[in-house]
Coordinates of C-alpha atoms and ligand atoms in Angstrom, one line a residue:
M1 CA 0.0 0.0 0.0
A2 CA 1.2 3.5 -0.8
G3 CA 0.4 7.1 -0.9
I4 CA 1.4 9.5 -3.7
D5 CA 3.5 12.7 -3.2
L6 CA 3.8 15.2 -6.0
T7 CA 6.1 18.2 -5.4
G8 CA 6.4 21.1 -7.8
L9 CA 5.7 18.8 -10.7
S10 CA 5.8 20.1 -14.3
T11 CA 5.5 18.1 -17.5
V12 CA 6.4 20.0 -20.6
Y13 CA 6.0 18.4 -24.0
P14 CA 8.7 18.8 -26.7
N15 CA 6.4 21.3 -28.5
G16 CA 6.6 23.5 -25.5
V17 CA 3.1 22.8 -24.1
R18 CA 3.3 22.9 -20.3
A19 CA 0.6 20.3 -19.6
V20 CA 1.3 20.0 -15.9
D21 CA 2.5 23.3 -14.3
D22 CA 4.2 23.3 -10.9
L23 CA 1.7 21.0 -9.3
S24 CA 1.9 19.7 -5.7
L25 CA -0.4 17.1 -4.3
T26 CA -0.5 14.4 -1.7
V27 CA -2.9 11.4 -2.1
A28 CA -3.2 9.4 1.1
D29 CA -2.7 5.6 1.2
G30 CA -6.1 4.0 0.3
E31 CA -7.7 7.2 -0.8
F32 CA -10.1 7.4 -3.8
F33 CA -9.0 10.6 -5.4
A34 CA -10.7 12.3 -8.4
L35 CA -9.0 14.6 -10.9
L36 CA -11.6 16.7 -12.5
G37 CA -11.3 19.3 -15.2
P38 CA -12.2 20.3 -18.8
S39 CA -10.7 18.6 -21.8
G40 CA -7.0 19.6 -22.3
C41 CA -6.4 20.7 -18.7
G42 CA -3.6 18.1 -18.2
K43 CA -5.4 15.2 -16.4
T44 CA -4.0 12.4 -18.7
T45 CA -0.5 13.9 -18.7
L46 CA -0.5 14.1 -14.9
L47 CA -1.5 10.4 -14.6
R48 CA 1.1 9.4 -17.2
T49 CA 3.7 11.3 -15.3
I50 CA 2.8 9.5 -12.1
A51 CA 3.0 6.2 -13.9
G52 CA 6.3 7.2 -15.5
L53 CA 5.0 7.1 -19.1
E54 CA 5.9 10.8 -19.4
Q55 CA 9.1 12.2 -17.9
A56 CA 8.7 15.0 -15.4
S57 CA 10.4 18.2 -16.6
S58 CA 10.9 19.3 -13.0
G59 CA 9.7 18.5 -9.6
S60 CA 9.3 15.0 -8.1
V61 CA 7.0 12.0 -7.9
G62 CA 6.9 9.9 -4.7
I63 CA 5.1 6.6 -4.3
G64 CA 5.0 4.9 -0.9
G65 CA 7.5 7.3 0.5
A66 CA 10.1 6.6 -2.2
D67 CA 11.2 9.1 -4.8
V68 CA 10.4 7.4 -8.2
T69 CA 10.9 10.4 -10.4
R70 CA 13.7 8.6 -12.3
V71 CA 12.3 5.1 -11.8
E72 CA 11.1 3.3 -15.0
P73 CA 7.3 2.6 -15.2
G74 CA 7.6 -1.1 -14.7
R75 CA 9.2 -0.7 -11.3
R76 CA 6.8 1.9 -9.9
R77 CA 4.1 -0.6 -8.7
V78 CA 1.5 1.4 -10.5
A79 CA -1.3 0.0 -12.6
M80 CA -3.0 2.3 -15.1
V81 CA -6.3 1.7 -17.0
F82 CA -6.4 3.8 -20.1
Q83 CA -9.4 5.5 -21.6
D84 CA -9.6 3.1 -24.5
Y85 CA -8.7 0.1 -22.2
A86 CA -5.8 -0.9 -24.4
L87 CA -6.5 -4.6 -24.3
F88 CA -4.5 -7.0 -26.5
P89 CA -6.9 -7.9 -29.4
H90 CA -5.2 -11.2 -30.2
M91 CA -5.3 -12.5 -26.6
T92 CA -8.2 -14.1 -24.8
V93 CA -9.7 -12.4 -21.7
A94 CA -7.7 -14.8 -19.5
Q95 CA -4.5 -14.0 -21.3
N96 CA -5.1 -10.3 -21.1
I97 CA -5.8 -10.5 -17.4
A98 CA -2.7 -12.7 -16.7
Y99 CA -0.4 -10.6 -18.9
P100 CA 1.3 -8.7 -16.1
L101 CA 2.2 -12.1 -14.5
R102 CA 3.5 -13.4 -17.8
V103 CA 5.7 -10.4 -18.1
R104 CA 7.3 -11.1 -14.7
R105 CA 7.6 -14.7 -15.8
A106 CA 5.2 -16.3 -13.3
S107 CA 4.4 -19.9 -13.9
R108 CA 1.5 -21.0 -16.1
Q109 CA -0.4 -22.2 -13.0
E110 CA 0.1 -18.8 -11.3
Q111 CA -1.2 -17.0 -14.4
Q112 CA -4.3 -19.2 -14.6
E113 CA -5.0 -18.8 -10.9
A114 CA -4.7 -15.0 -11.1
A115 CA -7.1 -14.9 -14.1
T116 CA -9.6 -17.1 -12.3
R117 CA -9.4 -15.2 -9.0
T118 CA -9.6 -11.7 -10.5
S119 CA -12.3 -12.5 -13.0
A120 CA -14.7 -14.1 -10.5
G121 CA -15.4 -10.9 -8.5
L122 CA -15.7 -9.0 -11.8
G123 CA -18.4 -11.2 -13.4
L124 CA -16.0 -12.3 -16.1
A125 CA -15.7 -16.0 -15.2
S126 CA -17.8 -17.2 -18.2
L127 CA -15.9 -14.9 -20.6
L128 CA -12.3 -16.1 -20.1
D129 CA -12.0 -17.7 -23.5
R130 CA -13.3 -14.7 -25.5
R131 CA -11.3 -12.1 -27.3
P132 CA -11.9 -8.3 -26.7
A133 CA -13.8 -7.9 -29.9
Q134 CA -16.4 -10.3 -28.7
L135 CA -17.1 -8.2 -25.5
S136 CA -19.3 -5.2 -24.8
G137 CA -17.8 -1.9 -23.7
G138 CA -18.6 -2.6 -20.1
Q139 CA -17.1 -6.1 -20.2
Q140 CA -13.9 -4.7 -21.8
Q141 CA -13.7 -2.1 -19.1
R142 CA -13.9 -4.9 -16.4
V143 CA -11.2 -6.9 -18.2
A144 CA -8.9 -3.8 -18.2
L145 CA -9.6 -3.4 -14.4
A146 CA -9.0 -7.1 -13.8
R147 CA -5.7 -6.8 -15.6
A148 CA -4.8 -3.8 -13.5
I149 CA -5.7 -5.6 -10.3
A150 CA -3.8 -8.8 -11.3
M151 CA -0.7 -6.6 -11.3
E152 CA -1.0 -6.3 -7.5
A153 CA 0.1 -2.8 -7.8
D154 CA 0.0 -0.3 -4.9
V155 CA -1.5 2.5 -6.9
L156 CA -4.3 2.3 -9.4
L157 CA -4.6 5.1 -12.0
L158 CA -7.8 5.3 -14.0
D159 CA -8.1 7.6 -17.0
E160 CA -11.8 8.2 -17.7
P161 CA -12.5 4.5 -17.4
L162 CA -16.3 5.0 -17.6
S163 CA -16.4 7.4 -20.6
N164 CA -17.1 4.7 -23.2
L165 CA -20.1 3.3 -21.4
D166 CA -23.7 4.3 -22.0
A167 CA -25.5 6.1 -19.2
R168 CA -27.0 3.1 -17.4
L169 CA -24.0 1.0 -17.5
R170 CA -21.9 3.9 -16.3
L171 CA -24.0 4.2 -13.1
E172 CA -23.6 0.5 -12.5
A173 CA -19.9 0.5 -13.3
R174 CA -19.3 3.4 -11.0
T175 CA -21.0 1.8 -8.0
F176 CA -19.0 -1.4 -8.7
L177 CA -15.7 0.5 -9.0
K178 CA -16.4 2.3 -5.7
R179 CA -17.0 -1.1 -3.9
L180 CA -14.0 -2.7 -5.5
Q181 CA -11.7 0.1 -4.5
R182 CA -13.0 0.0 -0.9
E183 CA -12.6 -3.8 -0.7
L184 CA -9.0 -3.7 -2.0
G185 CA -8.0 -0.5 -0.2
L186 CA -6.1 0.6 -3.3
T187 CA -4.8 4.1 -3.5
T188 CA -6.7 5.3 -6.6
V189 CA -6.5 8.4 -8.8
F190 CA -9.5 8.6 -11.0
V191 CA -9.6 11.0 -13.9
T192 CA -12.9 12.3 -15.2
H193 CA -14.4 15.4 -16.9
D194 CA -17.8 14.5 -15.4
Q195 CA -18.3 16.4 -12.2
A196 CA -21.3 14.2 -11.1
E197 CA -19.0 11.2 -11.2
A198 CA -16.3 12.9 -9.2
L199 CA -18.8 14.1 -6.6
A200 CA -20.3 10.6 -6.3
L201 CA -17.1 8.6 -6.1
A202 CA -14.3 10.5 -4.5
D203 CA -13.0 11.0 -1.0
R204 CA -11.4 14.2 -2.3
I205 CA -11.4 16.0 -5.6
A206 CA -8.9 18.3 -7.3
V207 CA -10.4 20.6 -9.9
M208 CA -7.8 21.3 -12.6
S209 CA -7.4 24.0 -15.2
E210 CA -4.4 24.7 -17.4
G211 CA -2.1 22.2 -15.7
R212 CA -2.8 23.5 -12.2
I213 CA -5.1 22.7 -9.3
R214 CA -7.7 25.3 -8.9
Q215 CA -9.3 23.7 -5.8
L216 CA -8.7 20.7 -3.7
G217 CA -11.2 19.4 -1.2
S218 CA -14.0 17.0 -0.3
P219 CA -17.0 16.7 -2.7
K220 CA -19.0 18.8 -0.3
E221 CA -16.3 21.6 -0.1
V222 CA -16.0 22.0 -3.9
F223 CA -19.8 21.8 -4.3
Q224 CA -20.7 24.2 -1.5
R225 CA -17.7 26.5 -1.4
P226 CA -16.1 26.8 -4.8
V227 CA -13.1 29.0 -4.5
D228 CA -13.6 30.9 -7.7
T229 CA -16.2 31.3 -10.5
F230 CA -14.4 28.8 -12.7
V231 CA -14.9 26.0 -10.2
A232 CA -18.4 27.3 -9.3
N233 CA -19.3 27.1 -13.0
F234 CA -17.8 23.7 -13.5
I235 CA -19.4 21.9 -10.5
G236 CA -23.1 21.1 -10.2
S237 CA -25.5 19.2 -12.5
T238 CA -27.7 22.3 -12.7
P239 CA -25.4 25.3 -13.2
M240 CA -24.8 27.7 -10.4
N241 CA -26.4 31.2 -10.8
L242 CA -23.5 33.6 -11.2
L243 CA -25.1 37.1 -11.2
P244 CA -23.2 40.4 -11.7
G245 CA -23.9 42.9 -8.9
E246 CA -22.6 45.7 -6.7
V247 CA -22.4 46.5 -3.0
S248 CA -24.6 49.4 -2.0
G249 CA -25.4 50.5 1.6
G250 CA -24.0 47.3 3.0
L251 CA -26.3 45.2 0.8
V252 CA -25.6 43.3 -2.5
E253 CA -27.7 44.6 -5.4
V254 CA -28.2 41.8 -7.8
A255 CA -31.0 40.9 -10.2
G256 CA -33.0 43.8 -9.0
A257 CA -32.9 42.5 -5.4
R258 CA -31.0 43.8 -2.3
L259 CA -29.6 40.8 -0.5
K260 CA -27.7 40.6 2.8
P261 CA -24.0 39.7 2.2
P262 CA -22.5 36.6 3.9
A263 CA -22.0 37.1 7.7
G264 CA -18.7 38.9 8.6
L265 CA -18.2 40.3 5.1
D266 CA -18.0 44.1 5.1
L267 CA -17.4 45.5 1.6
P268 CA -17.2 49.2 0.6
D269 CA -20.0 50.6 -1.5
G270 CA -19.4 50.2 -5.3
T271 CA -17.5 47.0 -5.0
P272 CA -18.3 44.9 -8.1
V273 CA -19.2 41.3 -7.2
T274 CA -20.6 38.2 -8.7
A275 CA -23.2 36.6 -6.6
G276 CA -23.2 32.8 -6.7
I277 CA -26.3 30.9 -5.7
R278 CA -27.0 27.3 -6.5
P279 CA -30.5 26.6 -7.9
E280 CA -30.9 24.0 -5.1
Y281 CA -30.4 26.7 -2.5
L282 CA -33.0 29.1 -3.8
H283 CA -36.6 28.8 -2.6
L284 CA -39.9 30.4 -3.5
T285 CA -41.1 32.8 -0.7
S286 CA -43.6 35.5 -0.1
G287 CA -40.9 37.7 1.6
D288 CA -38.0 39.7 0.2
G289 CA -35.8 38.2 -2.5
I290 CA -35.1 38.0 -6.2
T291 CA -38.3 38.7 -8.1
G292 CA -38.9 37.6 -11.7
T293 CA -41.2 36.2 -14.3
V294 CA -41.3 32.4 -14.7
S295 CA -40.1 31.8 -18.3
I296 CA -39.2 28.1 -18.4
V297 CA -40.0 25.1 -16.3
E298 CA -38.0 21.9 -16.9
N299 CA -38.8 18.6 -15.3
L300 CA -35.8 17.0 -13.7
G301 CA -37.6 14.0 -12.2
V302 CA -38.5 14.6 -8.6
T303 CA -37.7 18.3 -8.9
S304 CA -38.2 20.9 -11.6
L305 CA -35.8 23.6 -12.7
V306 CA -37.6 27.0 -13.0
T307 CA -36.0 29.8 -14.9
L308 CA -36.9 33.4 -13.9
E309 CA -36.4 36.5 -16.0
C310 CA -35.2 39.1 -13.6
P311 CA -34.2 42.8 -13.9
G312 CA -30.7 43.3 -15.2
P313 CA -31.8 41.6 -17.3
V314 CA -30.5 38.2 -16.0
L315 CA -31.9 34.7 -15.9
V316 CA -32.0 33.0 -12.5
G317 CA -32.6 29.3 -12.0
L318 CA -34.1 27.5 -9.0
T319 CA -35.2 24.0 -8.3
V320 CA -38.6 23.3 -6.8
A321 CA -40.5 20.2 -5.8
E322 CA -42.6 19.0 -8.8
Q323 CA -45.9 19.9 -7.0
D324 CA -44.7 23.4 -6.3
E325 CA -44.1 24.3 -10.0
P326 CA -45.2 27.9 -10.6
A327 CA -47.1 28.7 -13.8
I328 CA -45.3 30.2 -16.8
G329 CA -45.7 34.0 -17.0
T330 CA -46.4 34.4 -13.2
T331 CA -44.3 36.7 -11.0
V332 CA -42.6 35.0 -8.1
T333 CA -39.9 35.7 -5.5
A334 CA -37.0 33.4 -4.6
T335 CA -34.8 33.7 -1.5
P336 CA -31.4 32.0 -0.9
E337 CA -31.2 29.6 2.0
P338 CA -29.4 31.3 4.9
G339 CA -25.6 31.0 4.5
R340 CA -25.8 29.9 0.9
L341 CA -25.2 33.1 -0.9
L342 CA -21.6 33.2 -2.2
L343 CA -19.9 36.4 -3.2
Y344 CA -17.0 36.4 -5.7
D345 CA -14.8 39.4 -6.5
G346 CA -16.2 40.9 -9.7
E347 CA -12.6 41.4 -11.0
T348 CA -10.4 38.6 -9.7
T349 CA -13.3 36.0 -9.6
Q350 CA -12.1 34.8 -6.2
L351 CA -14.5 33.8 -3.4
L352 CA -14.9 36.7 -0.8
G353 CA -15.2 35.7 2.8
E354 CA -16.1 32.3 4.2
A355 CA -18.9 30.0 3.1
K356 CA -20.8 27.3 4.9
V357 CA -19.9 23.7 4.2
D358 CA -22.1 20.9 5.7
T359 CA -20.3 18.2 7.7
Ligands
LIG401 P1 -6.8 16.1 -20.6 O1 -6.5 14.7 -20.3 O2 -7.1 16.9 -19.3 O3 -7.8 16.3 -21.6 P2 -4.0 16.2 -21.7 O4 -3.1 15.8 -20.5 O5 -4.4 15.1 -22.6 O6 -5.4 16.8 -21.1 O7 -3.4 17.4 -22.4 C1 -2.9 18.6 -21.8 C2 -2.3 19.5 -22.8 O8 -1.2 18.9 -23.4 C3 -3.2 19.8 -24.0 O9 -3.0 21.2 -24.3 C4 -2.8 18.9 -25.0 O10 -3.0 19.4 -26.3 C5 -1.3 18.7 -24.8 N1 -0.7 17.4 -25.1 C6 -1.1 16.2 -24.7 N2 -0.4 15.2 -25.2 C7 0.6 15.8 -25.9 C8 1.8 15.4 -26.7 N3 2.0 14.1 -26.8 N4 2.5 16.3 -27.3 C9 2.3 17.6 -27.2 N5 1.2 18.1 -26.5 C10 0.4 17.3 -25.9
LIG402 MG1 -7.4 12.9 -21.1

């Protein structure tokens, strides 16, 4: 078992692209860690650098307390599952799973035992004689996982392992992955561009952009207290309302409303701010709040997303229980839950003051 220590790590490609930029990060032994960020932000490069498939340009990679920056990939005790699974097409499922053992010259019997043992828990026992082309996407993914587990590595690196699966299978596979990781206690770094997946699976999340970590925290922290508007915008299945406003007379003027700023935050009049309020934390009231005309109502299942046209003009979204859906064209008022209004600096986009995080 082993944790991961990255210190001042940069990976620059020969064409000059700085895909990982002075990044420091510690992943604890046994932790399920998600790397989240838009396409091109450096997630794959970071994984490949941890695995040793890319050479770090500066900084260091530590695994299990040892500096492995100059250690070749095969000696790092790291297993990586690639986005496209990278199974050997000419080998059977059993041969694919046992491949790491064949490489280290284990006996035929050991190879067979590893294939049988690893495949059983993954529902692959009846497929051992098939070739990858005869498997579904979900089955191929499980073979790739089985092969990674058969390596008996200390660290498991997963590069968007669920991205080739359809929506239903994806949900199943993610539950399965979470259970497997917990049972094996493997230190796991899981790359995804899907924020819902990261929130659901991870002990901690790093949100990346341009080769750097923008925010590091628990799923609740990044959801409830995004440190800047980039993270605020990126996290959440219904996008956070980010509304331009200004401080006036100690209140925040936004969308035609005057809202109380977060406790302890004392900003001079005229300060430009962006108010961040999640649709889930806005509720219809008869009191003061953001008043607007209902323009769209979208059914999300148990809840509905209501879009209000407000002065500014700006659009404001809030979720309501299905039975509370207001009629299109009516005028309603919505108020943020206490402690849920976030204020971002209108210029630097950074979070101002503290914000509540549930424990
Ligand atoms: P992600 O996995 O988050 O989509 P990548 O790590 O694949 O991001 O890419 C990060 C950046 O590095 C991108 O700008 C990409 O174009 C660039 N890049 C990736 N691989 C190479 C390569 N082999 N040579 C040059 N540039 C690369
Ligand atoms: Mg990638």
